[in-house]
CSV table of C-alpha atoms in Angstrom, one decimal:
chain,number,residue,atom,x,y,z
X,1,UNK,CA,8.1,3.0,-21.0
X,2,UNK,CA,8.2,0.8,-17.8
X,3,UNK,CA,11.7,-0.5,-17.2
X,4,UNK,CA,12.8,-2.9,-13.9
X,5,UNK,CA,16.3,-2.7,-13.8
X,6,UNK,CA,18.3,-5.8,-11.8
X,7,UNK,CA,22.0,-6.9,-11.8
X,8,UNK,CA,24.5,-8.8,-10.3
X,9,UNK,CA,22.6,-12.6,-9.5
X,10,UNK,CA,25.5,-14.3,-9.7
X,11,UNK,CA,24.2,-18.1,-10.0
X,12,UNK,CA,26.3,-20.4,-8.3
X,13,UNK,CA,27.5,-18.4,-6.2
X,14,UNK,CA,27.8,-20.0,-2.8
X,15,UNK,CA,27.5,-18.4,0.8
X,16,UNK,CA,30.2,-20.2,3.5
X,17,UNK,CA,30.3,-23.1,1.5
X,18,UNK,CA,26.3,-23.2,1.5
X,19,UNK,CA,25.0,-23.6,-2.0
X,20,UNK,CA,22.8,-20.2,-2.6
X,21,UNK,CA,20.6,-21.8,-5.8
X,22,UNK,CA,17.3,-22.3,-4.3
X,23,UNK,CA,17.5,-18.6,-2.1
X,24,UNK,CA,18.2,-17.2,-5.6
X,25,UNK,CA,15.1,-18.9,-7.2
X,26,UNK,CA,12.8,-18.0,-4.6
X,27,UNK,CA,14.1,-14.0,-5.2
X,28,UNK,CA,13.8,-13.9,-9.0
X,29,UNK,CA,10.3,-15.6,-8.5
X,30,UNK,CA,9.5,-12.6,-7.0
X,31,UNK,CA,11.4,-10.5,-9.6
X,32,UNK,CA,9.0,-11.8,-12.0
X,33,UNK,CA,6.5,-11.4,-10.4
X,34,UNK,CA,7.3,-7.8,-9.5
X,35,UNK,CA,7.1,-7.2,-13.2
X,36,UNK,CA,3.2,-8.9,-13.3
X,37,UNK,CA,2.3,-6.5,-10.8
X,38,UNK,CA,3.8,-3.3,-12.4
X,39,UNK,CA,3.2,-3.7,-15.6
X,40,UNK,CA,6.6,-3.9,-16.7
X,41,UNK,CA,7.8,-3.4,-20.4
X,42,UNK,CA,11.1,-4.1,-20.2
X,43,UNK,CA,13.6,-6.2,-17.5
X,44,UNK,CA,17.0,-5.4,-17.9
X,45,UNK,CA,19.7,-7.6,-16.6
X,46,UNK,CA,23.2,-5.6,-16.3
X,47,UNK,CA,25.7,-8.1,-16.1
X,48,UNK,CA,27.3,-11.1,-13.4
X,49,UNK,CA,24.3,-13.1,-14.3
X,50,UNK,CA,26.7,-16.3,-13.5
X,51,UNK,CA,29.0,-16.2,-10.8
X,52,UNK,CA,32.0,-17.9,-12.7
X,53,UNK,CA,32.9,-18.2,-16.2
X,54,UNK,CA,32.7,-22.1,-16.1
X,55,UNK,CA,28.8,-22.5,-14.2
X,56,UNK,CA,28.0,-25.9,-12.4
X,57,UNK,CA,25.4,-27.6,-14.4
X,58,UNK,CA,22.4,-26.8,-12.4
X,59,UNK,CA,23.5,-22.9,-12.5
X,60,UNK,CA,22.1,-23.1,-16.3
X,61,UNK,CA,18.3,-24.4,-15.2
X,62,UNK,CA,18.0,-21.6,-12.9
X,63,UNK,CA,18.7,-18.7,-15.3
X,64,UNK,CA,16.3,-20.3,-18.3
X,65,UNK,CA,13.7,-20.3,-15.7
X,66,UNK,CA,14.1,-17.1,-14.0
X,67,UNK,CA,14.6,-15.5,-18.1
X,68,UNK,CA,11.4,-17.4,-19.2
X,69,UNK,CA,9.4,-16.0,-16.0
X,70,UNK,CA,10.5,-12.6,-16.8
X,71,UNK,CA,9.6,-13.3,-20.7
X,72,UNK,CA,6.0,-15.0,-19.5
X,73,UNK,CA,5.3,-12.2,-17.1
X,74,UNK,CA,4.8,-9.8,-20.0
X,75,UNK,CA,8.1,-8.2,-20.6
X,76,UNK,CA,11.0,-7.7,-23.0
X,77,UNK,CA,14.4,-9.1,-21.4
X,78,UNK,CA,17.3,-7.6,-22.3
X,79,UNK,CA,20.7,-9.3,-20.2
X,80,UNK,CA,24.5,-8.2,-20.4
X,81,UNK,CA,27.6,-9.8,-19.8
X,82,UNK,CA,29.6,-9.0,-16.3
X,83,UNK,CA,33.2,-9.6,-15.4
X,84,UNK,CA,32.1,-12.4,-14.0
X,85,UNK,CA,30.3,-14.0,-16.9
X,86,UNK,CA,32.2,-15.9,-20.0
X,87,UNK,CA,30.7,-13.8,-22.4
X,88,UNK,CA,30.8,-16.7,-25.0
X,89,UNK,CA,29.1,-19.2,-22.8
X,90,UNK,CA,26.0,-16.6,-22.0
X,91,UNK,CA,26.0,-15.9,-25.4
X,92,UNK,CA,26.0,-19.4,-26.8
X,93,UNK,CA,23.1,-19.7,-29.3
X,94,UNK,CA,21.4,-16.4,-28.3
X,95,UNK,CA,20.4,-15.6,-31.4
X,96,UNK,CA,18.0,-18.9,-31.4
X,97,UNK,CA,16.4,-17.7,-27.8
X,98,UNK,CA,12.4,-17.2,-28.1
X,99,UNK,CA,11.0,-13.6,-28.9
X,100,UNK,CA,11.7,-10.9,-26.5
X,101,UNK,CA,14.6,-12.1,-24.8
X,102,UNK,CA,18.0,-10.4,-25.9
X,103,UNK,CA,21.7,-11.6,-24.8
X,104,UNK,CA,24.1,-8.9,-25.5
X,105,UNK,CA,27.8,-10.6,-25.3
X,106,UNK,CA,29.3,-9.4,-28.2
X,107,UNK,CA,31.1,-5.8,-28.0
X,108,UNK,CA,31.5,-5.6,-31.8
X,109,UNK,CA,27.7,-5.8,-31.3
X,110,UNK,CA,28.0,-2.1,-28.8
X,111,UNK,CA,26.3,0.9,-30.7
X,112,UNK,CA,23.3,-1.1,-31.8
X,113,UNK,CA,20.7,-1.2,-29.7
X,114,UNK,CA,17.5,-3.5,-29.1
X,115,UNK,CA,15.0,-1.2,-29.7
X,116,UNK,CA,11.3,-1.7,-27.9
X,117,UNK,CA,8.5,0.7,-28.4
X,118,UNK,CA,5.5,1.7,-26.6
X,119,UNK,CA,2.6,4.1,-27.6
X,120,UNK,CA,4.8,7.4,-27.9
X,121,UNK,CA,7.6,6.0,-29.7
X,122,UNK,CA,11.2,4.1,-29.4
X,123,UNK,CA,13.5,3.4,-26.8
X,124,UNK,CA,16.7,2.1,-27.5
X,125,UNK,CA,18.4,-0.2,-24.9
X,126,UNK,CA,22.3,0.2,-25.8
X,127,UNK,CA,23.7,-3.2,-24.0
X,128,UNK,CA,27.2,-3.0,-23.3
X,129,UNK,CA,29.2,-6.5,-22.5
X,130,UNK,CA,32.2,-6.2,-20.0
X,131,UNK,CA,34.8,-4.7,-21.6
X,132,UNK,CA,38.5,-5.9,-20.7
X,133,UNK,CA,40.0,-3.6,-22.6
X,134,UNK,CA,43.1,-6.4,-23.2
X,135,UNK,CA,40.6,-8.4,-24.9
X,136,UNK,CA,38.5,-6.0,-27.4
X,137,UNK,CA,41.7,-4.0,-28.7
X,138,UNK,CA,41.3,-6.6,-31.6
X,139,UNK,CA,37.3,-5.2,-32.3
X,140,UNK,CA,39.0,-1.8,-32.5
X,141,UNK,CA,42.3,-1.7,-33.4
X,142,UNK,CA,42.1,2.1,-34.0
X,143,UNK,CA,41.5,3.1,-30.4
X,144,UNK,CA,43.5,3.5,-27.9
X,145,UNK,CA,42.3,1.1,-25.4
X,146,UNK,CA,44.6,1.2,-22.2
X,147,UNK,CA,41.7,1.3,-19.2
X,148,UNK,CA,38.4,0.2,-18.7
X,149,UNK,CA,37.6,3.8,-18.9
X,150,UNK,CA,39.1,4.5,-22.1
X,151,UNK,CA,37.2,1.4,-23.3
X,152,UNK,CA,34.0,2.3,-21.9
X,153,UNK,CA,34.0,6.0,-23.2
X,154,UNK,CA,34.6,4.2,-26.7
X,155,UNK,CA,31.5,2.3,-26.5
X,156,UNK,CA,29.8,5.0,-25.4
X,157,UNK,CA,30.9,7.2,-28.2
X,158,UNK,CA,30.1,4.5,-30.7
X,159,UNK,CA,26.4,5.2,-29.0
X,160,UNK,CA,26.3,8.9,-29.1
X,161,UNK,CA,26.9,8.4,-33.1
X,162,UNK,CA,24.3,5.8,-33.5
X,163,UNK,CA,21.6,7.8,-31.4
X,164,UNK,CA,22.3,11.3,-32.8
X,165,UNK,CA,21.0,9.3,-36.3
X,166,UNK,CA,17.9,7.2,-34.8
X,167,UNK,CA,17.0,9.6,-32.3
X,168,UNK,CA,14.6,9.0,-29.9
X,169,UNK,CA,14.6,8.0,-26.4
X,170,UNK,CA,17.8,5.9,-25.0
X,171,UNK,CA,19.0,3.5,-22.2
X,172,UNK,CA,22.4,2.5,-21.8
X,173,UNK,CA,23.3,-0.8,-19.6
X,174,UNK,CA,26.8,-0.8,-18.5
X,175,UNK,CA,29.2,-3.5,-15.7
X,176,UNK,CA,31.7,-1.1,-13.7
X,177,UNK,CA,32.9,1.0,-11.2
X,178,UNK,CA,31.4,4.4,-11.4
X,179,UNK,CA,32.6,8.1,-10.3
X,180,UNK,CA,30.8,8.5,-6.4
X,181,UNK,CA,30.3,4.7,-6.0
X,182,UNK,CA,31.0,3.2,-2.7
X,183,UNK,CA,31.9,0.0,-2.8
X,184,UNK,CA,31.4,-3.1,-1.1
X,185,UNK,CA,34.6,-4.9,0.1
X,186,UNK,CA,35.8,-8.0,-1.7
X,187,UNK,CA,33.0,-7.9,-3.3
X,188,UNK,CA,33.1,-6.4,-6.9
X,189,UNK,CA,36.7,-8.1,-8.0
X,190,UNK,CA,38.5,-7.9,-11.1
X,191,UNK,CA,37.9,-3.9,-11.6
X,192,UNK,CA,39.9,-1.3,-9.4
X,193,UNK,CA,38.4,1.0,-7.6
X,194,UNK,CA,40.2,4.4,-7.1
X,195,UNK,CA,42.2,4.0,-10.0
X,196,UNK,CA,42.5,4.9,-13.5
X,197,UNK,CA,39.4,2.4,-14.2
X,198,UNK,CA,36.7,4.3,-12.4
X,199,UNK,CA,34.3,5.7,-15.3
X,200,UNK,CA,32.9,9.4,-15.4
X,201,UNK,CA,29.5,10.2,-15.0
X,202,UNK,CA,29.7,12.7,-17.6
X,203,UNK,CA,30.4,9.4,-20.2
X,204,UNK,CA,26.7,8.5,-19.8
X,205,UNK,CA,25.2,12.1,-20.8
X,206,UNK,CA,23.9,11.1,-24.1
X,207,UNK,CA,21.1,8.6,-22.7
X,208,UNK,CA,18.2,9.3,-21.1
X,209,UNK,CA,18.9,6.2,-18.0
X,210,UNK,CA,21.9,4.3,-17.0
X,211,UNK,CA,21.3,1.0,-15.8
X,212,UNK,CA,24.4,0.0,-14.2
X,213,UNK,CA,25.9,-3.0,-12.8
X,214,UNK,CA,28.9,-4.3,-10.7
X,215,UNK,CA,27.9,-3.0,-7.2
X,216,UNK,CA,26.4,-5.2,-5.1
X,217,UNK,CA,24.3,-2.4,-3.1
X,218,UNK,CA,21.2,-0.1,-4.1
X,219,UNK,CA,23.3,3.1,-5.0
X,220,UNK,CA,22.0,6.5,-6.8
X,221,UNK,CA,24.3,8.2,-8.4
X,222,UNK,CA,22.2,10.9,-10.4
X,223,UNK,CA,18.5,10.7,-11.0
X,224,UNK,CA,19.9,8.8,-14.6
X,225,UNK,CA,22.6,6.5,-13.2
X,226,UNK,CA,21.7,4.1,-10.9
X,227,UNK,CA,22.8,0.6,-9.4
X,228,UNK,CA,20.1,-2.2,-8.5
X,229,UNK,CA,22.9,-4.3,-6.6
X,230,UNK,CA,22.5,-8.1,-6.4
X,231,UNK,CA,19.2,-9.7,-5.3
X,232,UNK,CA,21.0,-11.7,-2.5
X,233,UNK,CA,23.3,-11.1,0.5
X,234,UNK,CA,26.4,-12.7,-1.0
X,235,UNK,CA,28.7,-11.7,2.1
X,236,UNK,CA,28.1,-10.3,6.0
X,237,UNK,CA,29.8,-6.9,4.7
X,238,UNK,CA,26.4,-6.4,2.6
X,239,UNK,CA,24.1,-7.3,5.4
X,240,UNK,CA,23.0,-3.5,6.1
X,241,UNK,CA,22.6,-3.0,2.3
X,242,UNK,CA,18.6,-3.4,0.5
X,243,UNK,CA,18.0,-6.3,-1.8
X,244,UNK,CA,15.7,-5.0,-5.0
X,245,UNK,CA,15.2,-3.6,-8.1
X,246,UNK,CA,14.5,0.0,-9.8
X,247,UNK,CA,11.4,0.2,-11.3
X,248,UNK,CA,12.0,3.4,-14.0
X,249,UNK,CA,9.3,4.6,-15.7
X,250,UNK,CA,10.8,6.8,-18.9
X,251,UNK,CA,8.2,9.5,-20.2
X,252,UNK,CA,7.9,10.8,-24.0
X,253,UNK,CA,10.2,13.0,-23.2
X,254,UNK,CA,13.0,11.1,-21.6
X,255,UNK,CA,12.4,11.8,-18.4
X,256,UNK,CA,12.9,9.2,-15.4
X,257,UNK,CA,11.3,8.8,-12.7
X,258,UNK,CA,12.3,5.6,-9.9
X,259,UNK,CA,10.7,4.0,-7.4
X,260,UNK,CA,12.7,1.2,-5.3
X,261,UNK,CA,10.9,-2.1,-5.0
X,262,UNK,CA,12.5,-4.6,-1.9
X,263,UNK,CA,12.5,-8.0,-2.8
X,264,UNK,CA,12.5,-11.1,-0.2
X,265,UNK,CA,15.2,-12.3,1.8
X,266,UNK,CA,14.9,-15.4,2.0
X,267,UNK,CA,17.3,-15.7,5.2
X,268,UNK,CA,18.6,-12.4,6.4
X,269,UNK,CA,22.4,-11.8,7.2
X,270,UNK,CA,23.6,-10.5,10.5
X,271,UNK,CA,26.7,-10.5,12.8
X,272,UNK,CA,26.4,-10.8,16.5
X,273,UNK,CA,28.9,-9.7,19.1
X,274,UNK,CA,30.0,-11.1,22.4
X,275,UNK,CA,31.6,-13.7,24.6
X,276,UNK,CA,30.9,-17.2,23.7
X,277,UNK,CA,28.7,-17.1,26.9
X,278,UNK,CA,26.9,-13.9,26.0
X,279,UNK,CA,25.9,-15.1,22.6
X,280,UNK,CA,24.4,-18.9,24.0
X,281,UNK,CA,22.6,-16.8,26.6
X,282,UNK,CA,21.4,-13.7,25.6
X,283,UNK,CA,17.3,-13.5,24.9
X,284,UNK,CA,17.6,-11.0,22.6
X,285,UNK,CA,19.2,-13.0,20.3
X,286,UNK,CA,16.7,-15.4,20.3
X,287,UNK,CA,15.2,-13.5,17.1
X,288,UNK,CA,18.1,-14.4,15.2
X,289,UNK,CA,18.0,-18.4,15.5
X,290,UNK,CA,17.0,-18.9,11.5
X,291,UNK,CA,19.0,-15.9,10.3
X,292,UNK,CA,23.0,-16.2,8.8
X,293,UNK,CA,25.3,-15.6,11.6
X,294,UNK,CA,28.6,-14.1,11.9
X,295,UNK,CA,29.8,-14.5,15.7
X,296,UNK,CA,32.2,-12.0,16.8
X,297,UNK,CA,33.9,-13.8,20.1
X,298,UNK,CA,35.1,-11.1,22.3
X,299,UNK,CA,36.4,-13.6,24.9
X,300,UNK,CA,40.0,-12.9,26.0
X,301,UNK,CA,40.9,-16.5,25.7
X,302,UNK,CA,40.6,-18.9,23.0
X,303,UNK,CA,37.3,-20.6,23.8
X,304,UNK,CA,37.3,-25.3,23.3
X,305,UNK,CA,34.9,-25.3,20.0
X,306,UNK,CA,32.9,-22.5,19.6
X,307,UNK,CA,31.6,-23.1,16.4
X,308,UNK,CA,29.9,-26.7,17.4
X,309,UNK,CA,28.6,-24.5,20.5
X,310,UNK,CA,27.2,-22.1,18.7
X,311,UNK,CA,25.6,-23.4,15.9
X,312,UNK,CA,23.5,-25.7,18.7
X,313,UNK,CA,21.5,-21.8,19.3
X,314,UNK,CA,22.1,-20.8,15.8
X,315,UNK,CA,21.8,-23.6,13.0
X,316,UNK,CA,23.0,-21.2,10.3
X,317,UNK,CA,26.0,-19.9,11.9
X,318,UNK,CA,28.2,-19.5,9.3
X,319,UNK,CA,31.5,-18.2,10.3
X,320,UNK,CA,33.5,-16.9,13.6
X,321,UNK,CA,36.2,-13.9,14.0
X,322,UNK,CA,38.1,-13.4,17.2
X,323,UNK,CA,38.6,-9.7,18.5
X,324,UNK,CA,39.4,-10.1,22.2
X,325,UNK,CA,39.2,-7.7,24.8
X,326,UNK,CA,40.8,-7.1,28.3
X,327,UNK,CA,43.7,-8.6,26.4
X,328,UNK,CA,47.4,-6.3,27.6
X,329,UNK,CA,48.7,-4.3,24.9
X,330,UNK,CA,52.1,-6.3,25.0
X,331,UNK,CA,50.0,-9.9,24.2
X,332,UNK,CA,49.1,-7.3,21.2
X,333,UNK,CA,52.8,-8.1,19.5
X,334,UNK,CA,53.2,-10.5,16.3
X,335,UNK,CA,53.9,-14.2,16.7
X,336,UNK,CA,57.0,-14.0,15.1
X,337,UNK,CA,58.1,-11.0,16.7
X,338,UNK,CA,57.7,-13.2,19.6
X,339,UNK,CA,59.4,-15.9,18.2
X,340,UNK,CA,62.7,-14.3,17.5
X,341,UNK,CA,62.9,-12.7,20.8
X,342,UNK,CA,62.8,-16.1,22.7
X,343,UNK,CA,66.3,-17.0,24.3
X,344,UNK,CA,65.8,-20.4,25.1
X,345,UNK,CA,63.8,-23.6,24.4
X,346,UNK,CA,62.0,-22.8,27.5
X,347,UNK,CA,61.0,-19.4,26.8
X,348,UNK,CA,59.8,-20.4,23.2
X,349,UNK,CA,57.3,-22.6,24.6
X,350,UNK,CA,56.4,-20.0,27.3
X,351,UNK,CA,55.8,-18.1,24.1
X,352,UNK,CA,53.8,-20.5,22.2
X,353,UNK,CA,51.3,-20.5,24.7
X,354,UNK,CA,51.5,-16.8,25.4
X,355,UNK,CA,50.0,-16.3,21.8
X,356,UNK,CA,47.2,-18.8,22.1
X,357,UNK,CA,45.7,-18.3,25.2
X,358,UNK,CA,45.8,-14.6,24.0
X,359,UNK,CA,47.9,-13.1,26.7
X,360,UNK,CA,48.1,-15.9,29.7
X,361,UNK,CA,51.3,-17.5,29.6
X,362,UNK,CA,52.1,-20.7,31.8
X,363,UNK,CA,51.4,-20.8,35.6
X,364,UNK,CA,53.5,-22.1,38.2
X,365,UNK,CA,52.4,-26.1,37.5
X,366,UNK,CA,52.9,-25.6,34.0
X,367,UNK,CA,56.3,-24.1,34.0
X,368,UNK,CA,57.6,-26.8,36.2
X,369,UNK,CA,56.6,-29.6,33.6
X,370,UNK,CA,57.3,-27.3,30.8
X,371,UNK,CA,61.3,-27.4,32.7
X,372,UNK,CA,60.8,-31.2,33.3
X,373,UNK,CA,60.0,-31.5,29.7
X,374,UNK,CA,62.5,-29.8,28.3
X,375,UNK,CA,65.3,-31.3,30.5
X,376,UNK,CA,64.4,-34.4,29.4
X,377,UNK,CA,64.3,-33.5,25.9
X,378,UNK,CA,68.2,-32.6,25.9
X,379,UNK,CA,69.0,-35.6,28.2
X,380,UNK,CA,68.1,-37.7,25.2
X,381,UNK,CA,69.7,-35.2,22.7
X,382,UNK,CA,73.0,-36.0,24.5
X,383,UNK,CA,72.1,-39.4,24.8
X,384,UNK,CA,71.6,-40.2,21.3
């Protein structure tokens, strides 16, 4: 059995404000067609198909067409339900979807599998929704269902006893964090990392592959549990991490065998670091004119707008962060610290621009008409 395993699209998700919709269609183009090419028997979708539980309208186009490409290419489909997803809206009429496409949303659904087989037998694909374990105590009342852990090793029970009846060859496709996962920051929300909701490895024993989702990078974590990460760079903190899919080829006896296959970028992600001067200057970052930019200003002083500036070299510059150097150590110490330690009207305004110019306070000039200024000020004070 041929299996592509993909997670994580998260339609409608945007990038700086910049809608990501067409980037995303151009990539699962060539996810299907990934699947033409390799013969693939089954696509498996693990969960954060949409980005938000309450998709824009023209987030629901994009997935019928990227599902029906997958379908027409000449494999199964088999999607789950992420933390991100409303389980209900994904789910919404799936049982009146065409042949060979499978929405799994419903965990009282968990322990039955969509079963596919090829010329040596079954395979069972065990989809298993997001489980918030505050929301499926009701679907099993018995259980003690405290973490998404606890809730997870449930389902996963409820699939050891269905599979130690069928038999066969298995695939479980799970949403969460996983024992040995690194994470990507601000990235996977909603599930802790480090905490008592971190899953075991040793919960996904029973199945012969693990096709996991949540983690937005290409991560390994045994030769049977593996994340596919999300087909786009959704942040600059993924920018260093591969954009694909696993293509697993299960044998008759269970084993797996993976081969990573990179998918396009439509426009790649990078940060660039400098003074504002450097950055509008330097050749050698002429190569990175149609690319997503992240400037990192290094100037010790506030620069007069930077952003206009640089997005006249780089059109898709999409944000700036200040880290300036040279500054003194003292210029280092909090606004308000600041603040409090002024001990006159005079000194506060000395302050004031202290902080913004990063260090430089007022020169001569200016601390003559800052003392003209304020003299005035409580001339009229007394005045009025």
């Amino acid at each position: 059995m041929r299996i592509l395993h993909t997670s994580d699209w998260h339609i409608g998700r945007s990038f700086h404000g910049h809608s990501t919709l067409a980037a995303l269609a151009e990539v699962l183009a060539a996810l299907a067609a990934q699947v033409r090419e390799h013969a693939v028997d089954v696509v498996v979708v693990a969960g954060d198909v949409f980005d938000s539980a309450t998709p824009a309208r023209d987030c629901f186009p994009l997935l019928s067409t990227a599902i029906g490409a997958l379908r027409d290419a000449g494999a199964e489909v088999i999607v789950t339900s992420g933390n991100h997803d409303s389980a209900a809206r994904l789910g919404f009429q799936s049982e009146l979807l065409r042949d060979g496409i499978h929405v799994v949303t419903d965990p009282a659904t968990v322990g039955t599998p969509v079963t596919v087989t090829d010329a040596v037998g079954p395979v069972h694909f065990y989809g298993i929704p997001y489980l918030e374990p505050g929301m499926v105590r009701s679907v099993w009342p018995d259980a003690e269902l405290r973490t998404h852990a606890q809730t997870l090793a449930h389902a996963m029970g409820l699939i050891e006893r269905d599979l130690a009846v069928r038999g066969g060859r298995s695939v479980a496709i799970a949403h969460c964090f996983a024992a040995g996962v690194a994470p990507t920051p601000q990235l996977e929300r909603d599930i802790q990392q480090g905490g008592l909701d971190v899953v075991p490895l040793s919960l996904f024993d029973a199945v012969d592959y693990t096709a996991l989702g949540h983690i937005h990078g290409q991560q390994t974590l045994s030769e049977r549990v593996r994340y596919a990460g999300a087909p786009l760079h959704y942040s600059f903190s993924e920018q260093s991490k591969k954009r694909g899919s696993w293509l697993i080829d299960l044998d008759a006896a269970g084993a797996v065998s993976a081969l990573w296959l990179d998918l396009p970028v439509p426009r790649r992600v990078v940060t660039l670091r400098g003074t504002l001067d450097e950055l509008l200057a330097e050749p050698a970052h002429a190569a990175h004119v149609d690319d997503w930019v992240c400037a990192v200003l290094t100037d010790p002083t506030p620069q007069i707008d930077p952003m206009r500036k640089l997005q006249t070299r780089f059109p898709w510059c999409a944000t700036i962060k200040l880290d300036p150097q040279g500054v003194p150590e003292a210029s280092r110490v909090g606004y308000a610290q600041r603040v409090r330690a002024a001990t006159s009207d005079t000194d506060l305004i000395e302050t004031f621009l202290t902080h913004v110019r990063a260090g430089e306070g007022a020169d001569a000039r200016e601390r003559d008409l800052i003392d003209e200024a304020v003299a005035e000020a409580r001339v009229v004070e007394l005045t009025a």
